[in-house]
Amino acid sequence: MSNRTLVLDDILYQYLLEHSVRESSLLRELRERTLKHEIARMQIAPEQGQFMALLVELLAPRKIIEIGTFTGYSALCMALAMPPDGKLICCDLSEEWTAVGRSYWQRAGVSDRIELRIAPALETLDELTQSGSAGSFDLAFIDADKTNYASYYERCLDLLRPGGLLMFDNTLWRGSVADPSNQDADTLALRALNKALHEDERVSISLVPIGDGLTLARKR
Ligand SMILES: C[S@@+](CC[C@H](N)C(=O)[O-])C[C@H]1O[C@@H](n2cnc3c(N)ncnc32)[C@H](O)[C@@H]1O
């Protein structure tokens, strides 16, 4: 016996897109340009970007950290929704991919809100902690290498203020987290994270089945 009501097939998904997504022309241009990229699937879906933007509007965060920026779509969604005097720190390794994002952030008039740090994200997070930023962030979005999610979690939890929100992308990992025969390193890391979050009393959680699974965790 379950309370499940929804099966999201292609027809219903298309309906959802048509009746929910209000993507601006600039966001759409960036997303469609990225879709031509051979690893376009790394980009979040438009309904997820809009959902995250709504959370940003609700929280009105002054400080956000994003781990994994790629061509800048999720960062642009959040930057457009955050207060104009807020700061979004974006962590990535790729100058090439983030250069695409930079040009769109500029065109959207939000580049002054975004600080891009090109370095392994663990180094950036440790620098932020060492420079006295613990407890000062309102929001963190984790969307980089899956095997480091547990380490990103601990560091971001430290950087967040009580009541701050963590968002983990890909926590359903195209269903492989629920397939015991899948034992690849990324799947194992996400499965372990999901289990740890479920049992972790330091946060209130919800695994939202949007995009590839987005887990929200509010620091208590
Ligand atoms: C899934 S993509 C991010 C997608 C992006 N949030 C979006 O919606 O378009 C993951 C990104 O993480 C970056 N990345 C991977 N390992 C990293 C690391 N150790 N430190 C920082 N960035 C990393 C990759 O360069 C890549 O751009």
Coordinates of C-alpha atoms and ligand atoms in Angstrom, one line a residue:
M1 CA 0.0 0.0 0.0
S2 CA 1.5 3.4 -1.0
N3 CA 0.3 6.9 -1.4
R4 CA 1.9 7.2 -4.9
T5 CA -0.2 9.0 -7.4
L6 CA 2.1 10.0 -10.3
V7 CA 3.7 8.3 -13.2
L8 CA 5.5 10.9 -15.3
D9 CA 5.5 9.6 -18.9
D10 CA 6.6 11.7 -21.9
I11 CA 3.2 13.2 -22.5
L12 CA 2.8 14.3 -18.9
Y13 CA 6.4 15.6 -18.8
Q14 CA 5.7 17.7 -21.9
Y15 CA 2.5 19.1 -20.2
L16 CA 4.5 20.0 -17.1
L17 CA 7.1 21.8 -19.3
E18 CA 4.3 23.7 -21.1
H19 CA 2.4 24.7 -18.0
S20 CA 5.3 25.5 -15.6
V21 CA 8.5 26.6 -17.3
R22 CA 8.8 30.4 -17.9
E23 CA 12.3 30.5 -19.2
S24 CA 13.6 33.9 -20.3
S25 CA 15.0 34.1 -23.9
L26 CA 18.6 34.5 -22.6
L27 CA 18.3 31.4 -20.3
R28 CA 16.9 29.5 -23.2
E29 CA 19.6 30.6 -25.6
L30 CA 22.3 29.4 -23.1
R31 CA 20.6 26.1 -22.5
E32 CA 20.1 25.4 -26.2
R33 CA 23.7 26.4 -27.0
T34 CA 24.9 24.0 -24.3
L35 CA 22.7 21.2 -25.7
K36 CA 25.0 21.2 -28.7
H37 CA 27.9 20.3 -26.3
E38 CA 28.8 16.6 -26.3
I39 CA 28.3 16.4 -22.5
A40 CA 25.2 18.6 -22.5
R41 CA 23.5 16.2 -20.1
M42 CA 25.5 17.7 -17.3
Q43 CA 23.3 20.8 -17.5
I44 CA 20.3 20.9 -15.2
A45 CA 16.8 20.8 -16.7
P46 CA 14.8 24.1 -17.2
E47 CA 12.0 23.1 -14.7
Q48 CA 14.7 22.4 -12.1
G49 CA 16.4 25.7 -12.8
Q50 CA 13.1 27.4 -12.3
F51 CA 12.4 25.4 -9.1
M52 CA 15.8 26.4 -7.7
A53 CA 15.1 30.1 -8.7
L54 CA 11.9 29.9 -6.7
L55 CA 13.7 28.6 -3.7
V56 CA 16.3 31.4 -4.1
E57 CA 13.4 34.0 -4.2
L58 CA 11.9 32.5 -1.0
L59 CA 15.3 32.5 0.8
A60 CA 16.6 35.8 -0.5
P61 CA 20.2 34.6 0.1
R62 CA 23.0 37.1 0.5
K63 CA 25.6 34.4 0.0
I64 CA 25.4 31.3 -2.3
I65 CA 28.0 28.7 -3.2
E66 CA 27.8 26.6 -6.3
I67 CA 30.0 23.5 -6.8
G68 CA 30.1 22.6 -10.5
T69 CA 29.2 25.4 -12.8
F70 CA 29.9 24.0 -16.3
T71 CA 28.4 26.6 -18.9
G72 CA 26.7 28.6 -16.2
Y73 CA 23.0 27.7 -16.6
S74 CA 22.2 26.9 -12.9
A75 CA 24.3 29.8 -11.8
L76 CA 22.4 32.2 -14.1
C77 CA 19.0 30.8 -12.8
M78 CA 20.1 31.5 -9.2
A79 CA 21.9 34.8 -9.8
L80 CA 18.8 36.3 -11.6
A81 CA 16.6 35.4 -8.6
M82 CA 18.9 36.5 -5.8
P83 CA 19.1 40.0 -4.2
P84 CA 21.2 42.4 -6.3
D85 CA 23.7 42.9 -3.5
G86 CA 24.1 39.1 -2.9
K87 CA 27.2 37.1 -3.9
L88 CA 27.3 33.8 -5.7
I89 CA 30.6 32.0 -5.6
C90 CA 31.0 29.5 -8.5
C91 CA 33.5 26.6 -8.3
D92 CA 34.7 24.8 -11.3
L93 CA 37.9 23.4 -13.0
S94 CA 37.2 24.5 -16.5
E95 CA 38.1 27.9 -17.9
E96 CA 36.7 26.9 -21.3
W97 CA 33.2 25.8 -20.1
T98 CA 32.7 28.6 -17.6
A99 CA 33.8 31.2 -20.2
V100 CA 30.4 30.5 -21.9
G101 CA 28.7 31.2 -18.6
R102 CA 30.6 34.4 -18.0
S103 CA 29.4 35.9 -21.3
Y104 CA 25.7 35.1 -20.5
W105 CA 26.1 36.4 -16.9
Q106 CA 27.4 39.6 -18.4
R107 CA 24.6 39.9 -20.9
A108 CA 22.0 39.3 -18.1
G109 CA 23.6 42.1 -16.0
V110 CA 24.4 39.8 -13.1
S111 CA 28.2 39.3 -13.5
D112 CA 28.9 41.6 -10.5
R113 CA 27.0 39.1 -8.3
I114 CA 29.1 36.2 -9.4
E115 CA 32.7 35.3 -8.4
L116 CA 34.1 32.4 -10.3
R117 CA 36.9 30.3 -8.6
I118 CA 38.7 28.0 -11.0
A119 CA 40.3 25.4 -8.7
P120 CA 39.4 22.0 -7.2
A121 CA 36.3 22.8 -5.2
L122 CA 37.6 21.2 -2.1
E123 CA 40.5 23.8 -2.1
T124 CA 38.1 26.7 -2.6
L125 CA 35.8 25.4 0.3
D126 CA 38.8 25.0 2.6
E127 CA 40.0 28.5 1.7
L128 CA 36.6 30.0 2.5
T129 CA 36.6 28.2 5.9
Q130 CA 40.1 29.3 6.7
S131 CA 39.3 32.9 5.8
G132 CA 36.5 33.0 8.4
S133 CA 33.4 32.3 6.2
A134 CA 32.1 29.4 8.3
G135 CA 28.4 29.8 9.2
S136 CA 28.0 32.7 6.7
F137 CA 26.4 31.1 3.6
D138 CA 22.6 30.9 3.1
L139 CA 22.6 28.4 0.2
A140 CA 24.8 25.8 -1.4
F141 CA 24.2 23.9 -4.7
I142 CA 26.4 20.8 -5.1
D143 CA 26.6 19.5 -8.7
A144 CA 30.2 18.4 -9.4
D145 CA 32.2 15.1 -9.2
K146 CA 29.9 12.6 -7.4
T147 CA 32.7 10.8 -5.5
N148 CA 33.4 14.0 -3.6
Y149 CA 29.8 14.7 -2.6
A150 CA 30.3 13.5 1.0
S151 CA 33.3 15.8 1.4
Y152 CA 31.4 18.7 -0.2
Y153 CA 28.6 18.0 2.2
E154 CA 30.6 18.3 5.3
R155 CA 32.4 21.4 4.2
C156 CA 29.3 23.1 2.9
L157 CA 27.4 22.3 6.1
D158 CA 30.2 24.1 8.0
L159 CA 30.0 27.1 5.7
L160 CA 26.1 27.3 6.0
R161 CA 24.3 29.3 8.7
P162 CA 21.7 27.4 10.8
G163 CA 18.6 27.5 8.6
G164 CA 20.6 27.5 5.4
L165 CA 19.8 25.2 2.6
L166 CA 21.9 22.6 0.7
M167 CA 20.8 21.3 -2.7
F168 CA 22.4 18.1 -4.1
D169 CA 21.9 17.4 -7.8
N170 CA 21.6 13.9 -9.4
T171 CA 20.6 12.1 -6.2
L172 CA 18.4 9.7 -8.3
W173 CA 21.2 9.3 -10.9
R174 CA 18.9 8.1 -13.7
G175 CA 17.6 5.4 -11.4
S176 CA 20.9 3.6 -10.9
V177 CA 20.9 4.4 -7.1
A178 CA 18.0 1.9 -6.8
D179 CA 19.6 -0.7 -9.0
P180 CA 21.8 -3.0 -6.8
S181 CA 23.6 -4.4 -9.9
N182 CA 25.0 -1.0 -10.6
Q183 CA 28.3 -0.8 -8.6
D184 CA 30.2 2.0 -10.4
A185 CA 32.0 4.6 -8.2
D186 CA 29.6 7.5 -8.9
T187 CA 26.5 5.3 -8.1
L188 CA 28.1 4.0 -4.9
A189 CA 28.9 7.5 -3.8
L190 CA 25.4 8.8 -4.4
R191 CA 23.8 5.8 -2.8
A192 CA 26.0 6.3 0.3
L193 CA 25.2 10.0 0.4
N194 CA 21.5 9.3 0.2
K195 CA 21.7 6.8 3.0
A196 CA 23.8 9.2 5.2
L197 CA 21.5 12.1 4.6
H198 CA 18.5 10.0 5.4
E199 CA 20.0 9.2 8.8
D200 CA 21.6 12.6 9.5
E201 CA 19.9 14.5 12.3
R202 CA 21.8 17.7 11.6
V203 CA 19.5 18.4 8.6
S204 CA 15.8 18.3 7.6
I205 CA 15.6 16.7 4.1
S206 CA 13.5 16.0 1.1
L207 CA 14.6 14.2 -2.0
V208 CA 12.6 15.9 -4.8
P209 CA 12.1 13.9 -8.0
I210 CA 12.8 16.8 -10.3
G211 CA 15.4 16.6 -13.0
D212 CA 17.8 13.8 -12.0
G213 CA 16.7 14.0 -8.4
L214 CA 17.4 17.1 -6.2
T215 CA 17.9 16.6 -2.5
L216 CA 17.1 19.6 -0.3
A217 CA 18.7 19.6 3.2
R218 CA 18.1 22.4 5.6
K219 CA 20.8 22.9 8.3
R220 CA 19.1 22.6 11.7
Ligands
LIG1 C1 27.3 18.5 -13.8 S1 28.3 19.8 -14.3 C2 27.6 21.2 -13.6 C3 26.4 21.7 -14.3 C4 25.8 23.0 -14.0 N1 25.5 23.1 -12.6 C5 24.7 23.4 -14.9 O1 23.5 23.3 -14.4 O2 24.9 23.6 -16.0 C6 29.7 19.5 -13.3 C7 30.8 20.5 -13.3 O3 31.7 20.2 -12.2 C8 33.0 20.5 -12.5 N2 33.9 19.8 -11.7 C9 34.2 18.5 -11.7 N3 35.1 18.1 -10.7 C10 35.3 19.3 -10.0 C11 36.2 19.6 -8.9 N4 36.9 18.7 -8.3 N5 36.2 20.9 -8.5 C12 35.5 21.8 -9.1 N6 34.6 21.6 -10.2 C13 34.6 20.3 -10.6 C14 33.1 20.1 -14.0 O4 34.2 20.9 -14.6 C15 31.7 20.5 -14.5 O5 31.7 21.7 -15.2

